[in-house]
mmCIF file of C-alpha atoms in Angstrom:
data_model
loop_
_atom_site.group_PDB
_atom_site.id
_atom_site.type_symbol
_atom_site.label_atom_id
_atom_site.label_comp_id
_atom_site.label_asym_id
_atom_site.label_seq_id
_atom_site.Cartn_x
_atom_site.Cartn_y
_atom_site.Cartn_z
ATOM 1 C CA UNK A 141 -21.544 23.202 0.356
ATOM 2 C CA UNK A 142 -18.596 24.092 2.811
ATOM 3 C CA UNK A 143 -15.392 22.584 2.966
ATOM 4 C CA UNK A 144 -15.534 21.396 6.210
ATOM 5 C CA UNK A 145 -19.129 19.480 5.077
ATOM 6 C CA UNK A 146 -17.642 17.642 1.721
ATOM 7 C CA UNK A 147 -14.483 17.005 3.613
ATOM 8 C CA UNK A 148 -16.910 15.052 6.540
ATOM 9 C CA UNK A 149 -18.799 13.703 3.258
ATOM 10 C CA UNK A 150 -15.958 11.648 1.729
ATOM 11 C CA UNK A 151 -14.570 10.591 5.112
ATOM 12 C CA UNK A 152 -18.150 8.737 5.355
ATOM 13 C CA UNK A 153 -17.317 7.344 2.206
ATOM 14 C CA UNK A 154 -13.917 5.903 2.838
ATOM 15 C CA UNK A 155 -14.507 4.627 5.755
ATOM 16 C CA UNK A 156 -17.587 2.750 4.330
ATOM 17 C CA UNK A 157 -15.132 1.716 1.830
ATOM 18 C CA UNK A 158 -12.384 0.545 4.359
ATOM 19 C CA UNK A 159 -15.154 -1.310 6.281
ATOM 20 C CA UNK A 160 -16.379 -2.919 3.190
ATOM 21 C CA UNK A 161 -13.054 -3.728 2.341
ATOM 22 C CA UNK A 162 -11.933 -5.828 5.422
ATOM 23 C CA UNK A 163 -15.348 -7.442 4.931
ATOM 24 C CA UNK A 164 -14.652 -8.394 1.718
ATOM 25 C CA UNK A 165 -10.876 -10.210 3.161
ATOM 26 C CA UNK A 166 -12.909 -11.863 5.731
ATOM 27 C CA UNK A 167 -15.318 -13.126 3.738
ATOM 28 C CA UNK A 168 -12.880 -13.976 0.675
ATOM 29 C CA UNK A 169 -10.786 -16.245 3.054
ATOM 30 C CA UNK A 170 -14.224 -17.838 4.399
ATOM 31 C CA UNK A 171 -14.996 -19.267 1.104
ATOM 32 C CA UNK A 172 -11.761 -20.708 0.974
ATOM 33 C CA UNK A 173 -9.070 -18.139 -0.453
ATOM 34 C CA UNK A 174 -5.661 -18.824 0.268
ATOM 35 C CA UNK A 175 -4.557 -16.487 3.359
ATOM 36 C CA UNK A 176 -1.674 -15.108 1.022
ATOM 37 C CA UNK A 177 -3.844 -13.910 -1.963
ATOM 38 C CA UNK A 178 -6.416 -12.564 0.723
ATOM 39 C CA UNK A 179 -3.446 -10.450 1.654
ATOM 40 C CA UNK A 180 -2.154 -9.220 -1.983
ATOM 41 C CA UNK A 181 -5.565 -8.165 -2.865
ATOM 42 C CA UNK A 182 -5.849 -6.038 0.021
ATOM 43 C CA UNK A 183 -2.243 -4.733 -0.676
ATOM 44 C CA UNK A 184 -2.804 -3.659 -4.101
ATOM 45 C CA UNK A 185 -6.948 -2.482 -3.291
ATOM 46 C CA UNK A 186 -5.344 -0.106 -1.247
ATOM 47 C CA UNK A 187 -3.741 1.621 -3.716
ATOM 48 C CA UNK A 188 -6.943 3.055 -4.281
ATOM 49 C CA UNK A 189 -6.721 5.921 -1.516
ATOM 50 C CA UNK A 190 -4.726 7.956 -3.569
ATOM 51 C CA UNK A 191 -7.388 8.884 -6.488
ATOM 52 C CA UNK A 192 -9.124 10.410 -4.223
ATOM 53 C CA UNK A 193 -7.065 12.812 -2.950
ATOM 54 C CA UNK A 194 -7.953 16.075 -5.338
ATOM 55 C CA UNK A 195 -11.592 15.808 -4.464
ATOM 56 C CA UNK A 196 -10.065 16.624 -0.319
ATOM 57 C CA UNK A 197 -10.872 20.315 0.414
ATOM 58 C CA UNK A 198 -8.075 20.324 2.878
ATOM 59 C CA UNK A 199 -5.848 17.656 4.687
ATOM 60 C CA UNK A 200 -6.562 17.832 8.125
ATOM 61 C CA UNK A 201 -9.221 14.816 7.647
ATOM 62 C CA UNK A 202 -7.657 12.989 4.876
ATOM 63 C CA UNK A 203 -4.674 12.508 6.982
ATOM 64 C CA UNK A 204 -6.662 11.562 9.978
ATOM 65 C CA UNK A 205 -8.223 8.871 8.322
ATOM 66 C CA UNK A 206 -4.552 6.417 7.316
ATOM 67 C CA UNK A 207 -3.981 7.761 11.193
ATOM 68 C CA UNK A 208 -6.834 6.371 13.138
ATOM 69 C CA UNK A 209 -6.248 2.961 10.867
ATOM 70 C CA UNK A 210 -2.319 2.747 12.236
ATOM 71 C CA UNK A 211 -3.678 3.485 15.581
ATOM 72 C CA UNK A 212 -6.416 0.989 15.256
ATOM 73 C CA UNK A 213 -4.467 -1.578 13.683
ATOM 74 C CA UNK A 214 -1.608 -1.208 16.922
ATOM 75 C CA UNK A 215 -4.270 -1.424 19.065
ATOM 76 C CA UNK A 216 -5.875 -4.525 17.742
ATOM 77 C CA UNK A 217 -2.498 -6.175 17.654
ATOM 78 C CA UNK A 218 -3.228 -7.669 20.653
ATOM 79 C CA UNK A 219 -6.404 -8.512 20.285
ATOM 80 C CA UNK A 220 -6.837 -12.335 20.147
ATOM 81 C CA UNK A 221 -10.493 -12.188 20.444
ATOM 82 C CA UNK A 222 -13.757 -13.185 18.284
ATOM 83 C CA UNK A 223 -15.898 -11.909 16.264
ATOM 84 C CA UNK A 224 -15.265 -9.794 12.762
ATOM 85 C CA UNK A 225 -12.012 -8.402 14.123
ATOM 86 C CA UNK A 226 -10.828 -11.681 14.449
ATOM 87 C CA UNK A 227 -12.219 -12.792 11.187
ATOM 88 C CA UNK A 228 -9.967 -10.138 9.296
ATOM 89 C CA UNK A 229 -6.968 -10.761 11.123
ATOM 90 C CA UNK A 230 -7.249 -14.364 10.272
ATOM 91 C CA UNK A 231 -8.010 -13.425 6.998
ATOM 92 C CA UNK A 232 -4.788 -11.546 6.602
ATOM 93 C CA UNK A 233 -2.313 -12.128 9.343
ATOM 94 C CA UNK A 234 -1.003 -15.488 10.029
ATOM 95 C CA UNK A 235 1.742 -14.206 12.727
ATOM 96 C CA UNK A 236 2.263 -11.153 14.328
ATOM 97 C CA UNK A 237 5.008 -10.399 11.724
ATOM 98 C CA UNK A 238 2.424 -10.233 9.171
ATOM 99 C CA UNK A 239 0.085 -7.730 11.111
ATOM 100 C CA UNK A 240 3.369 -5.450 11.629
ATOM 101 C CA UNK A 241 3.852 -5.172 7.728
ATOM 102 C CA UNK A 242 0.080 -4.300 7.863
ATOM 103 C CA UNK A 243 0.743 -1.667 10.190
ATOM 104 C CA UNK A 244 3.648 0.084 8.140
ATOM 105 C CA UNK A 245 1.545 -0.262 5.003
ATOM 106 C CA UNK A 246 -0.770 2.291 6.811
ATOM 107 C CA UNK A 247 1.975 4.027 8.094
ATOM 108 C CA UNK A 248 3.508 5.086 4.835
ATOM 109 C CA UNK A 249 0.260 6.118 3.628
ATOM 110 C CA UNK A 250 -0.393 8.243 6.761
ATOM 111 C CA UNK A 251 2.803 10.256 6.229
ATOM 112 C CA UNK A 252 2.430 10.078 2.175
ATOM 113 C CA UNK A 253 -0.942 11.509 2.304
ATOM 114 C CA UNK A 254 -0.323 14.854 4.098
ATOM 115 C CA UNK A 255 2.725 15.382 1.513
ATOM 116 C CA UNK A 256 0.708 14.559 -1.673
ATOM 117 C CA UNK A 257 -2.149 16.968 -0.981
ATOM 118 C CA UNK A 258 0.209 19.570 0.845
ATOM 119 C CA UNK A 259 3.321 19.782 -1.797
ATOM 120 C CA UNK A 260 3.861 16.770 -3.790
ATOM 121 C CA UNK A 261 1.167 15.046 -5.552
ATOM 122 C CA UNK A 262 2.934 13.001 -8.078
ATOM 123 C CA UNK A 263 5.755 11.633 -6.119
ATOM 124 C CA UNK A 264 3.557 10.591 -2.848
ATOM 125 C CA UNK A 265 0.535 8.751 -5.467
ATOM 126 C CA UNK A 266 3.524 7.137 -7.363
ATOM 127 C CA UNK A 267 5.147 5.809 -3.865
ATOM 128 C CA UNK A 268 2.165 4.726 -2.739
ATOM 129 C CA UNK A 269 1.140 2.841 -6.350
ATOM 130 C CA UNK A 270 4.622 1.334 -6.155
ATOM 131 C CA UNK A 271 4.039 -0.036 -3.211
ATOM 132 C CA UNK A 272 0.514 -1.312 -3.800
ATOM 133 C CA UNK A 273 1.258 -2.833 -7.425
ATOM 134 C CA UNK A 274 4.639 -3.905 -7.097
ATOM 135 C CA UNK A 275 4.949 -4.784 -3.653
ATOM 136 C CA UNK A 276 1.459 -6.700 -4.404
ATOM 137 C CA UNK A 277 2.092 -8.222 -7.560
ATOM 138 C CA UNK A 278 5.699 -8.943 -7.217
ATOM 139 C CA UNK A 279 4.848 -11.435 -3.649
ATOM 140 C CA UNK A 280 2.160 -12.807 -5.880
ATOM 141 C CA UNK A 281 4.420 -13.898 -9.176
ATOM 142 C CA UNK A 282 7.236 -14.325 -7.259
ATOM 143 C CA UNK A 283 5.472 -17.192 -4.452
ATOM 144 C CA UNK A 284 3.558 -19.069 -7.536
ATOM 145 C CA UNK A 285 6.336 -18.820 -10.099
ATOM 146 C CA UNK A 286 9.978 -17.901 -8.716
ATOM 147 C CA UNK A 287 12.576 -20.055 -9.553
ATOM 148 C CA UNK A 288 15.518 -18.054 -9.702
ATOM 149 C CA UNK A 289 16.082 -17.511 -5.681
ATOM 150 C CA UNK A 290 19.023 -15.049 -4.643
ATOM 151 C CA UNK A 291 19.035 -12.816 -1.305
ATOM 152 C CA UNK A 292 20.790 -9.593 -0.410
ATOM 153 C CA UNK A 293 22.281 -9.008 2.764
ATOM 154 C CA UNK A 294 19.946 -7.984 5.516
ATOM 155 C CA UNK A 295 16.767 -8.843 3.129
ATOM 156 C CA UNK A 296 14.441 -12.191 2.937
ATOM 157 C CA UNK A 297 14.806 -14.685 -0.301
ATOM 158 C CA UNK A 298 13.908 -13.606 -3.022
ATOM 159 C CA UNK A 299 12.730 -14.896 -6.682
ATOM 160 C CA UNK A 300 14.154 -13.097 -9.871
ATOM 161 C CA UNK A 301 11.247 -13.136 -11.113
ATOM 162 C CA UNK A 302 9.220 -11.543 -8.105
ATOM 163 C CA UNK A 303 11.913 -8.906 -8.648
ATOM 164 C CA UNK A 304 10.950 -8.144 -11.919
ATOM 165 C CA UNK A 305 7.577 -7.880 -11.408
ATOM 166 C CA UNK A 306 8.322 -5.533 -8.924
ATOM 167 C CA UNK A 307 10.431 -3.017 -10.933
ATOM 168 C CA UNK A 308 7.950 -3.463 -13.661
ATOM 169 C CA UNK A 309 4.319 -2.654 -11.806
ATOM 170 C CA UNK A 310 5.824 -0.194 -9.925
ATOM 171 C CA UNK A 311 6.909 1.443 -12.892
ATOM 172 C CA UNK A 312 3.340 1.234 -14.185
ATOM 173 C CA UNK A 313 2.356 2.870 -10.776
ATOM 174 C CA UNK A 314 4.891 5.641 -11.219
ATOM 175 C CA UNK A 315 3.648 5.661 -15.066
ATOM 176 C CA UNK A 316 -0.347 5.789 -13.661
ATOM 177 C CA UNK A 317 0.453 8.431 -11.046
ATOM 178 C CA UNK A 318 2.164 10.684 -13.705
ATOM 179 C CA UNK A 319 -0.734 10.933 -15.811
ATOM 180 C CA UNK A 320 -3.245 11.035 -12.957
ATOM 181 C CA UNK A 321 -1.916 14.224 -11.380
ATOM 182 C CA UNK A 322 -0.439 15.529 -14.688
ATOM 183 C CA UNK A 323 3.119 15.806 -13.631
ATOM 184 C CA UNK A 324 5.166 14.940 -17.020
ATOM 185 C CA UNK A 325 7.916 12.595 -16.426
ATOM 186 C CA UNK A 326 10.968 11.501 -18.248
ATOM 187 C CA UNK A 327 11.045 7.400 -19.059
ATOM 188 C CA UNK A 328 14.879 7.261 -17.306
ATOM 189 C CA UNK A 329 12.745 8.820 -14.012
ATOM 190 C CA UNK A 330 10.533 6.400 -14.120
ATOM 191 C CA UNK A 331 13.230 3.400 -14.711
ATOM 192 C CA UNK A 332 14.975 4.766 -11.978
ATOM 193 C CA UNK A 333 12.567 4.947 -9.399
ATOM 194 C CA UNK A 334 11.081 1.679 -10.134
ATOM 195 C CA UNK A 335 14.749 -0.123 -9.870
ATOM 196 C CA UNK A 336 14.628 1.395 -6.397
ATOM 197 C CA UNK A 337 11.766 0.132 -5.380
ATOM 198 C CA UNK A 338 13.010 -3.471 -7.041
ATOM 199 C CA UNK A 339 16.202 -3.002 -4.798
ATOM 200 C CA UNK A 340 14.044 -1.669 -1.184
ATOM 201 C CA UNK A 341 12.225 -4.540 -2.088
ATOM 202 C CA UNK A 342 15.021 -6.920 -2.311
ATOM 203 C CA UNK A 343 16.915 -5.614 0.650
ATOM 204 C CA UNK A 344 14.359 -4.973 3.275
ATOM 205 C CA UNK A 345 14.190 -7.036 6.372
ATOM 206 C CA UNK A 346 10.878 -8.722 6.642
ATOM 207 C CA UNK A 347 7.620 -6.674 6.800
ATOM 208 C CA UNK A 348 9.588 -3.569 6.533
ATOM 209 C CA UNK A 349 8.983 -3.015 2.684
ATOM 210 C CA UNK A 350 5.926 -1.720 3.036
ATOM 211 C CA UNK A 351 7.735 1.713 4.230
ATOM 212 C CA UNK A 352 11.121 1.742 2.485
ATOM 213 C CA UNK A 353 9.568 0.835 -0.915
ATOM 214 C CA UNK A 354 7.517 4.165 -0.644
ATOM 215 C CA UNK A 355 10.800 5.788 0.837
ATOM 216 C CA UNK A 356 13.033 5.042 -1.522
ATOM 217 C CA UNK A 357 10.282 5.790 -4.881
ATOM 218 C CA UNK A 358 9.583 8.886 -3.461
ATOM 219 C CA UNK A 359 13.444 9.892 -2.970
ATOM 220 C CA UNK A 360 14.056 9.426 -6.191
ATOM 221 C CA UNK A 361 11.475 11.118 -7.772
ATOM 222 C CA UNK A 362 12.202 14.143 -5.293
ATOM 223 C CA UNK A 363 15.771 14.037 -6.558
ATOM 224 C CA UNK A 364 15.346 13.503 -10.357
ATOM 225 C CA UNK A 365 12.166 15.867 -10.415
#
C-alpha cells in the first residue's frame, strides 16, 4: 500500500473521529451535561491526536487536518445559525471568548503536529498532553473544588488547587509522552516542565492558555533535553 494511500486512509479515520466527537458534545449537553464538563471532555479527548502520529507516512496531511479545523472553527465563528453546527457550539461555547480558546486549542496542535512528526516527537506529544490533561483537569478540580483563590498579574482567578492539578496531570502527560515515543527523561525535566505549564496556566489572559501552556512545556523540554 503507498504512502500517499494509508496517509488518505487515516485522514478518513480522524476525521470520522472528529465528527463523531463533536457529535458526542452535542449530544452529551442534550441530555443535560453541564456546558463546562461538555467542554473539559472535549479538551482532554483531544489529547488523543497525538498517538497517532507514528502510524503518518509523512506530514503533509497530518498537518492539514488541525489546519482545516482552525480554519473551520474561524469560519464558523460567526455562524449563529441552526442545525448541528449550532448544536456543538452551544454545546461548548457559551460566548465568543470561549470559541476563541477553542480556536487556539487547534492552533497549537496545528503548529505542534508538523514539529512532532518532523523533529521532535517527545516534546510536541508532551505539550500537547499537558495541555489536554492539565489544562482539562485542572478547570475541572479547580471550578468544583477551589478554595484557595489567588491571581497573577495579567492572568484570570485562580484556585490553588486547580493549580495543582495542573502541574500534576501535566506532569503525567509529559510522563505518558516519554514512554510513548521512548525518549528517556530525567524526573527534575519533567517537574520542571510541568511547573511551567502550572505558571502559563496561572498567568495567561483568558482563553489564551490553550497556546502558551503548549509553548512554555515545549520550551522547556527543548532547553533541558
Amino acid at each position: 500500500m503507498s504512502r500517499r494511500v494509508i496517509d488518505l486512509a487515516l485522514a478518513g479515520l480522524w476525521l470520522l473521529i472528529l465528527i463523531a466527537g463533536a457529535g458526542v458534545c452535542a449530544w452529551l449537553y442534550r441530555r443535560g451535561l453541564p456546558r463546562t464538563y461538555v467542554r473539559d471532555l472535549l479538551h482532554v479527548g483531544a489529547g488523543c491526536w497525538v498517538f497517532g502520529w507514528p502510524g503518518w507516512e509523512g506530514w503533509a496531511v497530518p498537518t492539514l487536518i488541525p489546519a482545516l479545523a482552525v480554519g473551520g472553527l474561524l469560519l464558523l465563528s460567526g455562524n449563529k445559525g441552526g442545525g448541528r453546527v449550532a448544536g456543538f457550539r452551544q454545546a461548548v461555547s457559551d460566548a465568543d471568548e470561549r470559541w476563541s480558546g477553542l480556536v487556539l486549542y487547534a492552533l497549537a496542535v496545528a503548529i505542534l503536529t508538523p514539529v512532532g512528526i518532523l523533529w521532535a516527537p517527545f516534546p510536541a506529544a508532551a505539550a500537547l498532553l499537558a495541555l489536554a490533561l492539565g489544562d482539562g483537569l485542572g478547570g475541572l478540580v479547580g471550578r468544583n473544588f477551589g478554595r484557595r483563590r489567588f491571581q497573577l498579574p495579567g492572568g484570570k482567578p485562580k484556585s490553588l488547587e486547580g493549580a495543582a492539578v495542573v502541574a500534576l496531570a501535566s506532569g503525567v502527560g509529559i510522563w505518558v509522552a516519554a514512554g510513548y515515543f521512548q525518549s528517556p527523561v530525567s524526573l527534575p525535566t519533567v517537574l520542571g516542565a510541568a511547573a511551567a505549564a502550572c505558571l502559563a496556566e496561572a498567568v495567561a489572559p483568558r482563553a489564551t492558555d490553550n497556546l502558551l501552556v503548549p509553548a512554555a512545556v515545549f520550551a522547556v523540554l527543548i532547553l533541558l533535553g
